[in-house]
Coordinates of N, CA and C in Angstrom, one line a residue:
M1 N 234.1 212.1 -79.8 CA 235.1 213.4 -79.3 C 235.0 214.9 -79.0
E2 N 236.2 214.9 -77.6 CA 235.4 215.5 -76.8 C 234.9 217.0 -77.4
H3 N 236.4 217.9 -78.1 CA 236.1 219.0 -79.1 C 235.2 218.2 -79.6
N4 N 234.8 217.5 -80.4 CA 234.0 217.3 -81.0 C 231.8 218.3 -80.0
S5 N 232.1 217.5 -79.2 CA 231.1 217.4 -78.4 C 230.5 218.8 -77.2
D6 N 231.7 219.6 -77.6 CA 231.8 221.5 -76.7 C 231.6 221.4 -78.1
Q7 N 231.5 221.4 -78.8 CA 231.3 222.2 -79.8 C 229.4 222.1 -81.0
E8 N 229.1 220.5 -80.7 CA 227.3 220.6 -80.4 C 227.2 220.8 -79.8
I9 N 227.4 221.5 -78.4 CA 227.1 221.4 -77.8 C 226.9 223.5 -77.7
I10 N 228.1 223.6 -78.1 CA 228.1 225.4 -78.8 C 226.9 225.9 -79.5
G11 N 226.6 225.1 -80.7 CA 226.0 225.1 -81.1 C 224.9 224.6 -80.9
R12 N 223.5 224.1 -79.7 CA 222.5 223.8 -79.7 C 223.0 225.3 -78.8
I13 N 223.2 225.5 -78.0 CA 223.1 226.7 -77.4 C 223.2 227.9 -78.3
L14 N 223.8 228.4 -79.3 CA 223.6 229.3 -80.2 C 222.3 229.1 -80.8
N15 N 221.6 228.3 -80.5 CA 220.1 227.9 -81.5 C 219.7 228.0 -80.9
G16 N 219.4 228.4 -79.7 CA 218.6 228.4 -78.3 C 218.2 228.0 -76.8
N17 N 218.7 226.7 -77.3 CA 218.4 225.8 -76.0 C 219.6 226.6 -74.6
T18 N 219.2 227.0 -74.9 CA 220.4 228.0 -73.6 C 220.4 226.7 -72.4
T19 N 219.5 225.8 -71.9 CA 219.8 224.6 -70.5 C 221.0 224.0 -71.6
A20 N 221.3 223.7 -72.1 CA 222.7 222.9 -73.1 C 224.1 223.5 -71.9
F21 N 223.5 224.2 -71.7 CA 225.0 225.2 -71.0 C 225.6 224.6 -69.4
K22 N 224.3 223.4 -69.3 CA 224.7 223.4 -68.5 C 225.5 221.7 -68.0
Y23 N 225.6 221.8 -69.1 CA 226.8 220.6 -69.9 C 227.8 221.2 -69.4
L24 N 228.1 222.4 -70.2 CA 229.3 223.3 -70.2 C 229.8 223.3 -68.8
V25 N 229.1 223.2 -68.0 CA 229.4 224.4 -66.8 C 229.8 222.3 -65.8
D26 N 229.0 221.5 -66.0 CA 229.8 220.6 -65.7 C 230.6 220.1 -65.6
K27 N 231.1 220.3 -66.6 CA 231.7 219.7 -67.2 C 233.3 220.5 -67.1
Y28 N 233.2 221.9 -66.9 CA 234.5 222.6 -66.7 C 234.6 223.2 -65.2
K29 N 233.7 222.8 -64.4 CA 233.9 223.3 -62.9 C 234.6 223.2 -62.4
D30 N 235.1 222.0 -62.1 CA 235.9 221.8 -61.0 C 238.2 222.1 -61.1
R31 N 237.6 221.9 -62.1 CA 239.2 222.3 -62.8 C 239.3 223.6 -63.0
S32 N 238.3 224.4 -63.3 CA 238.2 226.1 -63.3 C 238.3 226.7 -62.0
L33 N 237.2 226.3 -61.0 CA 237.4 225.9 -60.1 C 239.1 225.9 -58.9
A34 N 239.9 224.9 -59.4 CA 241.3 224.7 -58.6 C 242.1 225.6 -59.8
L35 N 242.1 226.7 -60.4 CA 242.3 226.9 -61.2 C 242.8 228.6 -60.6
I36 N 241.0 228.9 -60.6 CA 240.6 229.8 -59.6 C 241.0 230.1 -58.2
L37 N 241.2 229.1 -57.5 CA 241.4 228.6 -56.0 C 243.0 229.3 -56.8
K38 N 243.6 228.8 -57.0 CA 244.8 228.9 -57.1 C 245.7 230.0 -57.4
V39 N 244.6 231.0 -58.3 CA 245.1 232.1 -58.1 C 245.0 233.5 -56.9
T40 N 243.5 233.2 -56.6 CA 242.6 234.3 -55.6 C 243.6 233.4 -53.7
N41 N 243.5 232.0 -53.8 CA 244.1 231.3 -53.0 C 242.7 231.4 -51.4
D42 N 241.4 232.1 -52.3 CA 240.5 232.1 -51.1 C 239.5 231.4 -51.5
R43 N 238.9 230.2 -51.5 CA 237.7 229.6 -51.9 C 236.3 230.7 -51.7
A44 N 235.9 231.5 -51.3 CA 235.2 232.1 -51.0 C 234.2 233.1 -52.4
L45 N 235.9 233.9 -52.5 CA 236.7 234.3 -53.6 C 236.0 233.7 -54.9
A46 N 237.3 232.4 -54.8 CA 237.5 231.3 -56.4 C 236.1 232.0 -56.9
E47 N 234.6 231.0 -56.1 CA 234.0 230.5 -56.1 C 232.6 231.5 -56.9
D48 N 233.4 233.0 -56.5 CA 232.5 234.0 -57.2 C 233.9 234.5 -58.1
A49 N 234.4 234.0 -58.5 CA 235.1 234.5 -60.0 C 234.4 233.4 -61.5
L50 N 234.3 232.3 -60.4 CA 234.1 231.5 -60.9 C 232.2 231.3 -61.1
Q51 N 231.7 231.8 -61.1 CA 230.2 232.5 -61.0 C 230.2 233.2 -62.1
E52 N 231.2 234.2 -62.0 CA 231.4 235.5 -63.5 C 232.2 234.7 -64.4
A53 N 233.0 234.3 -64.1 CA 233.5 233.6 -65.7 C 232.1 232.4 -66.4
F54 N 231.1 232.0 -65.5 CA 230.7 231.0 -66.6 C 229.7 232.0 -67.3
I55 N 228.7 233.7 -66.5 CA 228.1 234.3 -67.2 C 228.4 235.1 -67.6
S56 N 230.6 235.0 -68.1 CA 231.1 235.7 -69.0 C 230.8 234.8 -70.5
A57 N 231.4 233.6 -69.7 CA 231.4 232.4 -71.0 C 230.2 232.7 -71.6
F58 N 229.1 232.9 -71.2 CA 227.3 232.5 -71.7 C 227.2 233.6 -72.7
R59 N 228.1 235.0 -71.7 CA 227.0 236.0 -72.9 C 228.0 236.1 -74.6
N60 N 229.4 235.8 -73.5 CA 229.7 235.8 -74.8 C 230.4 234.8 -75.8
L61 N 229.3 233.6 -75.9 CA 229.5 232.1 -76.0 C 230.0 232.3 -78.4
N62 N 228.6 233.8 -78.0 CA 229.3 234.0 -79.6 C 230.2 234.3 -80.4
S63 N 231.3 235.0 -79.5 CA 232.1 235.4 -80.3 C 233.3 234.1 -80.0
Y64 N 232.9 232.7 -79.6 CA 233.7 231.9 -79.6 C 234.4 231.8 -80.9
R65 N 235.3 231.3 -81.2 CA 236.2 231.2 -82.8 C 236.1 229.5 -82.4
S66 N 236.0 229.0 -82.7 CA 235.4 227.6 -83.5 C 237.0 226.7 -83.5
D67 N 238.0 226.6 -83.9 CA 239.3 227.2 -84.4 C 240.0 226.8 -83.0
A68 N 239.8 227.2 -81.9 CA 240.2 226.8 -80.5 C 239.2 225.7 -79.5
E69 N 240.0 225.7 -78.6 CA 239.3 224.6 -78.1 C 238.8 225.2 -76.9
F70 N 237.2 224.9 -76.8 CA 236.8 226.0 -75.7 C 237.5 225.7 -75.2
S71 N 238.2 224.0 -74.3 CA 238.2 224.8 -73.1 C 239.9 225.5 -72.4
T72 N 240.3 226.4 -73.8 CA 241.3 228.0 -73.9 C 240.7 229.2 -73.6
W73 N 239.4 228.8 -74.2 CA 239.2 229.6 -74.1 C 238.4 229.8 -73.0
F74 N 237.2 228.9 -72.2 CA 236.4 229.3 -71.0 C 238.0 229.3 -69.8
Y75 N 239.2 228.6 -70.0 CA 239.9 229.0 -69.4 C 240.6 230.1 -68.9
R76 N 240.9 231.1 -70.1 CA 241.1 231.9 -70.4 C 240.0 233.0 -69.7
I77 N 239.4 232.5 -69.8 CA 237.7 233.7 -69.2 C 238.3 233.6 -67.8
A78 N 238.5 232.4 -67.2 CA 238.3 232.8 -65.7 C 239.3 232.5 -65.3
Y79 N 240.6 232.9 -65.9 CA 241.8 233.2 -65.4 C 241.4 234.5 -65.4
N80 N 240.9 235.5 -66.0 CA 240.9 237.1 -66.1 C 239.4 237.2 -64.8
S81 N 238.6 236.0 -65.1 CA 238.0 236.7 -63.9 C 238.2 236.6 -63.0
A82 N 239.7 235.6 -62.4 CA 240.2 235.8 -61.1 C 240.4 236.8 -60.7
L83 N 241.7 237.4 -61.6 CA 242.4 238.3 -61.3 C 241.2 239.7 -61.9
A84 N 240.6 239.9 -62.2 CA 239.5 240.4 -62.0 C 238.6 240.2 -60.4
T85 N 238.9 239.7 -60.0 CA 238.0 239.4 -58.3 C 238.5 239.4 -57.2
L86 N 240.6 239.6 -57.9 CA 241.1 239.9 -56.6 C 241.3 241.8 -56.7
R87 N 241.9 242.2 -57.9 CA 241.4 244.1 -58.0 C 240.8 244.0 -57.1
K88 N 239.3 243.8 -57.7 CA 237.7 243.9 -56.6 C 238.3 243.7 -55.4
E89 N 238.8 243.3 -55.0 CA 239.2 242.6 -53.6 C 239.6 243.8 -53.0
K90 N 240.7 244.3 -53.8 CA 242.1 244.8 -54.1 C 241.1 246.1 -53.0
K91 N 240.6 247.3 -53.9 CA 239.9 248.1 -53.2 C 238.8 248.1 -52.8
H92 N 237.8 247.1 -52.2 CA 237.1 246.6 -51.5 C 237.1 245.7 -50.4
P93 N 238.8 245.7 -49.5 CA 238.5 244.4 -48.3 C 237.5 244.0 -48.1
K94 N 237.0 242.8 -47.7 CA 235.9 241.6 -47.0 C 236.5 241.2 -46.8
N95 N 235.8 240.1 -45.4 CA 236.0 239.6 -44.3 C 235.8 238.3 -44.7
Y96 N 236.5 237.8 -46.1 CA 236.1 237.0 -46.0 C 237.0 235.7 -45.3
S97 N 237.5 234.0 -45.4 CA 238.0 233.6 -44.1 C 238.9 233.3 -45.9
T98 N 240.5 233.7 -45.7 CA 241.5 233.3 -46.4 C 241.9 231.9 -46.2
S99 N 242.3 231.1 -47.4 CA 242.5 229.8 -47.0 C 243.3 229.2 -46.1
D100 N 243.9 229.9 -45.3 CA 244.9 229.9 -44.0 C 244.2 229.8 -42.6
D101 N 243.2 230.3 -42.8 CA 242.1 230.2 -41.8 C 240.9 228.7 -41.6
T102 N 241.1 228.7 -42.8 CA 240.2 227.1 -43.2 C 240.7 226.0 -42.3
P103 N 239.3 225.2 -41.5 CA 240.2 223.7 -41.2 C 241.7 223.5 -41.2
L104 N 241.4 223.4 -42.5 CA 242.6 222.2 -42.7 C 244.1 222.6 -42.9
A105 N 244.1 223.6 -43.1 CA 245.4 224.7 -43.9 C 245.5 224.5 -42.0
N106 N 244.9 225.1 -40.8 CA 244.6 224.9 -40.0 C 245.6 223.7 -39.0
E107 N 245.0 222.9 -40.0 CA 245.1 221.0 -39.5 C 245.8 220.8 -39.6
I108 N 247.6 221.3 -41.4 CA 248.1 220.9 -41.7 C 249.1 222.2 -40.6
R109 N 249.3 223.5 -40.6 CA 249.8 223.9 -39.1 C 250.3 224.1 -38.3
M110 N 249.1 222.8 -37.3 CA 249.2 222.2 -35.8 C 249.7 221.1 -35.9
E111 N 250.0 220.5 -37.3 CA 250.1 218.3 -37.7 C 251.7 218.7 -36.9
S112 N 252.0 218.0 -36.1 CA 254.1 218.3 -35.7 C 254.7 217.5 -36.2
N113 N 254.1 216.0 -36.7 CA 254.0 215.0 -37.6 C 254.2 214.9 -38.9
F114 N 255.4 214.8 -39.6 CA 255.0 215.2 -41.3 C 254.4 213.6 -41.7
L115 N 254.9 212.8 -41.0 CA 255.1 210.9 -42.2 C 253.2 210.7 -41.3
E116 N 252.6 211.0 -40.7 CA 251.0 210.8 -40.5 C 249.6 211.5 -41.9
L117 N 250.1 212.6 -42.4 CA 249.2 213.2 -43.1 C 250.2 211.8 -44.2
R118 N 248.9 211.7 -44.8 CA 248.6 210.6 -45.6 C 248.0 211.3 -47.6
D119 N 248.1 211.9 -47.2 CA 247.9 213.0 -48.5 C 248.8 213.7 -48.5
K120 N 249.0 213.3 -49.8 CA 250.9 214.1 -50.5 C 249.9 215.4 -51.1
R121 N 248.9 215.4 -51.3 CA 247.9 215.9 -52.8 C 247.5 217.5 -50.9
V122 N 248.2 217.1 -50.3 CA 247.4 218.5 -49.1 C 248.6 219.7 -48.8
I123 N 250.1 217.9 -49.0 CA 251.1 219.4 -48.8 C 251.2 219.5 -50.4
L124 N 251.4 219.3 -51.5 CA 252.1 220.5 -52.3 C 250.4 221.0 -52.1
N125 N 249.1 220.8 -52.1 CA 248.5 222.4 -51.9 C 249.3 223.7 -51.4
E126 N 249.1 223.3 -50.2 CA 250.4 224.0 -49.1 C 251.7 224.3 -48.9
I127 N 252.3 224.0 -50.0 CA 253.6 224.2 -50.6 C 252.9 225.3 -51.8
L128 N 252.1 225.1 -52.4 CA 251.4 225.6 -53.6 C 251.2 227.4 -53.1
S129 N 249.9 226.7 -52.1 CA 249.1 228.8 -51.4 C 250.5 229.4 -51.4
R130 N 251.5 228.3 -50.4 CA 252.9 229.8 -51.1 C 253.5 230.5 -51.3
L131 N 253.2 230.2 -53.0 CA 254.1 230.5 -54.2 C 253.9 231.6 -55.1
K132 N 253.9 232.5 -55.9 CA 254.0 233.7 -55.7 C 252.4 233.0 -57.1
D133 N 251.2 234.1 -56.9 CA 250.0 234.0 -58.1 C 250.5 233.4 -59.0
E134 N 251.1 233.5 -60.4 CA 251.8 233.4 -61.0 C 252.7 231.8 -61.5
D135 N 253.3 232.0 -60.3 CA 253.5 230.3 -60.3 C 252.9 229.4 -60.2
R136 N 252.1 229.5 -59.6 CA 250.7 228.7 -59.0 C 250.0 228.3 -60.4
T137 N 250.3 229.6 -60.4 CA 249.0 229.6 -61.7 C 249.8 228.5 -63.0
I138 N 249.9 229.0 -63.3 CA 251.7 227.9 -64.8 C 251.2 226.7 -63.9
L139 N 252.0 225.7 -62.7 CA 252.2 224.7 -62.5 C 250.3 224.3 -62.5
T140 N 249.6 224.4 -62.0 CA 248.2 224.1 -62.6 C 247.5 224.0 -63.3
L141 N 248.1 225.2 -64.1 CA 247.5 224.5 -65.6 C 247.8 223.8 -66.1
F142 N 249.7 223.8 -66.6 CA 249.9 222.1 -66.5 C 249.6 220.6 -65.9
Y143 N 249.9 221.0 -65.0 CA 250.0 220.0 -64.3 C 248.8 219.0 -63.5
Y144 N 247.8 220.4 -63.1 CA 246.5 219.7 -62.8 C 245.6 220.1 -63.7
N145 N 245.8 221.0 -64.9 CA 244.8 220.9 -66.0 C 245.1 220.2 -67.3
D146 N 246.2 220.1 -67.3 CA 246.8 219.2 -67.6 C 246.5 219.8 -69.9
Q147 N 247.0 221.5 -69.3 CA 247.2 223.1 -70.7 C 248.7 222.1 -70.7
K148 N 248.3 222.5 -72.8 CA 249.8 222.5 -73.5 C 250.4 224.3 -73.2
V149 N 251.1 223.8 -73.3 CA 252.7 224.8 -73.6 C 252.0 226.6 -73.8
S150 N 251.4 225.8 -75.2 CA 250.7 226.5 -76.4 C 249.4 226.8 -75.7
E151 N 248.7 226.6 -74.5 CA 247.6 227.2 -74.7 C 247.4 227.8 -73.3
I152 N 248.4 227.3 -72.2 CA 249.2 228.5 -71.2 C 248.8 229.5 -72.2
S153 N 249.8 229.4 -73.0 CA 250.3 230.7 -73.8 C 248.9 231.4 -73.8
S154 N 248.2 231.5 -74.8 CA 246.4 231.7 -74.5 C 245.8 232.1 -73.4
I155 N 245.8 231.3 -72.6 CA 245.0 231.9 -71.3 C 245.2 232.4 -70.5
M156 N 246.5 233.3 -70.8 CA 247.6 233.5 -70.0 C 248.2 235.4 -70.4
G157 N 247.8 234.9 -71.6 CA 248.8 236.6 -72.3 C 249.9 236.7 -72.9
L158 N 250.5 235.0 -72.4 CA 251.5 235.3 -72.7 C 252.4 234.7 -73.9
K159 N 254.1 234.7 -74.4 CA 254.4 234.2 -75.5 C 255.1 232.7 -75.0
E160 N 254.9 231.6 -75.6 CA 255.3 230.2 -75.2 C 256.8 230.5 -74.9
S161 N 257.6 230.8 -75.2 CA 258.7 231.1 -75.3 C 258.9 231.6 -74.1
N162 N 258.2 232.8 -72.8 CA 257.9 233.0 -71.9 C 256.8 232.1 -71.2
V163 N 256.3 231.6 -71.6 CA 255.9 230.1 -70.6 C 256.6 229.1 -70.3
K164 N 257.5 228.9 -71.0 CA 258.2 227.7 -71.0 C 259.1 227.6 -69.7
V165 N 260.2 229.5 -69.8 CA 260.6 230.1 -69.5 C 259.7 230.3 -67.9
R166 N 258.7 230.6 -67.6 CA 258.2 230.5 -66.4 C 257.9 229.6 -65.3
L167 N 257.8 228.1 -66.5 CA 257.0 227.2 -65.9 C 258.2 226.7 -65.7
F168 N 259.8 226.1 -66.5 CA 260.5 226.3 -64.9 C 261.6 227.1 -64.7
R169 N 260.4 228.2 -64.0 CA 261.4 228.8 -62.5 C 260.1 228.7 -61.5
A170 N 258.9 228.3 -61.5 CA 257.7 227.8 -61.5 C 258.9 226.5 -60.2
R171 N 259.3 225.0 -61.7 CA 259.6 224.4 -61.2 C 260.6 224.2 -59.6
N172 N 261.0 225.2 -60.3 CA 262.3 225.0 -59.5 C 261.8 226.1 -58.5
T173 N 261.2 226.8 -58.2 CA 260.9 227.6 -57.4 C 259.9 226.9 -56.0
L174 N 259.2 225.5 -56.8 CA 258.0 224.7 -55.9 C 259.5 224.2 -54.9
E175 N 260.6 223.0 -56.4 CA 261.2 222.3 -55.3 C 262.4 222.8 -54.0
I176 N 262.8 223.9 -53.9 CA 263.3 224.9 -53.0 C 262.3 224.7 -51.8
A177 N 260.6 225.3 -52.5 CA 259.8 224.9 -51.6 C 259.7 224.2 -50.6
L178 N 259.6 222.8 -51.4 CA 258.7 221.4 -51.2 C 260.1 221.4 -50.8
K179 N 261.4 221.0 -50.3 CA 262.7 221.1 -49.8 C 262.6 221.6 -48.5
E180 N 262.4 222.6 -48.6 CA 262.6 223.6 -47.9 C 261.3 223.5 -46.4
Y181 N 260.2 223.0 -46.9 CA 259.0 222.0 -46.3 C 258.9 220.9 -45.0
L182 N 259.6 220.2 -46.1 CA 260.2 219.2 -46.2 C 261.6 218.8 -44.6
G183 N 262.4 219.8 -45.2 CA 263.8 219.8 -44.1 C 262.5 220.5 -43.1
K184 N 262.1 221.4 -42.7 CA 261.7 221.2 -41.3 C 260.8 220.0 -40.5
E185 N 260.1 219.7 -41.6 CA 259.8 218.3 -40.7 C 260.5 217.2 -40.8
I186 N 261.3 217.1 -41.2 CA 262.1 215.8 -41.0 C 262.8 216.4 -39.7
T187 N 263.4 218.0 -40.2 CA 264.1 217.7 -38.0 C 263.5 218.2 -37.2
S188 N 261.8 218.2 -37.5 CA 260.7 218.3 -36.2 C 261.4 216.4 -35.6
I189 N 261.0 215.2 -36.7 CA 261.5 214.9 -36.1 C 262.1 214.5 -35.0
L190 N 263.4 214.6 -35.7 CA 264.6 214.2 -35.7 C 264.7 214.8 -34.1

């Protein structure tokens, strides 16, 4: 089982085999980066936050309680790291290229015909990037990271009922944004 293998790896790390942490990094880096990227909306900031999250997890591994999934515990650290990185960035802004300046975002903006875009995920990511950070995060955790409402509650520090309400609202906001986006694209075709 995945939960047991994480527990075994953690046990090895706590017993001095620190190189075993690489397994956890490899296992959780992609989904964690996706989560952090949805919060920061900036790849450079997200990569910095991810590195900080792994460092924090490694340093605090002895405080991990095995009664919870490691993924839930780590995603909470990653989420908090993303928020901390955003706070630091607001205090000391740097000249990072924002996601709006990426070649992919430019390509989407310049693309005049929606039907030529083959990857629906690119479009969805474009729409998600326009949503509020909290909406984007909840949708990412639920749909991309396959987190349960109870896990999202733990990660974001919210009550389960609050997560359900926010997930419902985020879905509605996403639906409206998709309709607006698709409507503009269809109108430009006609």
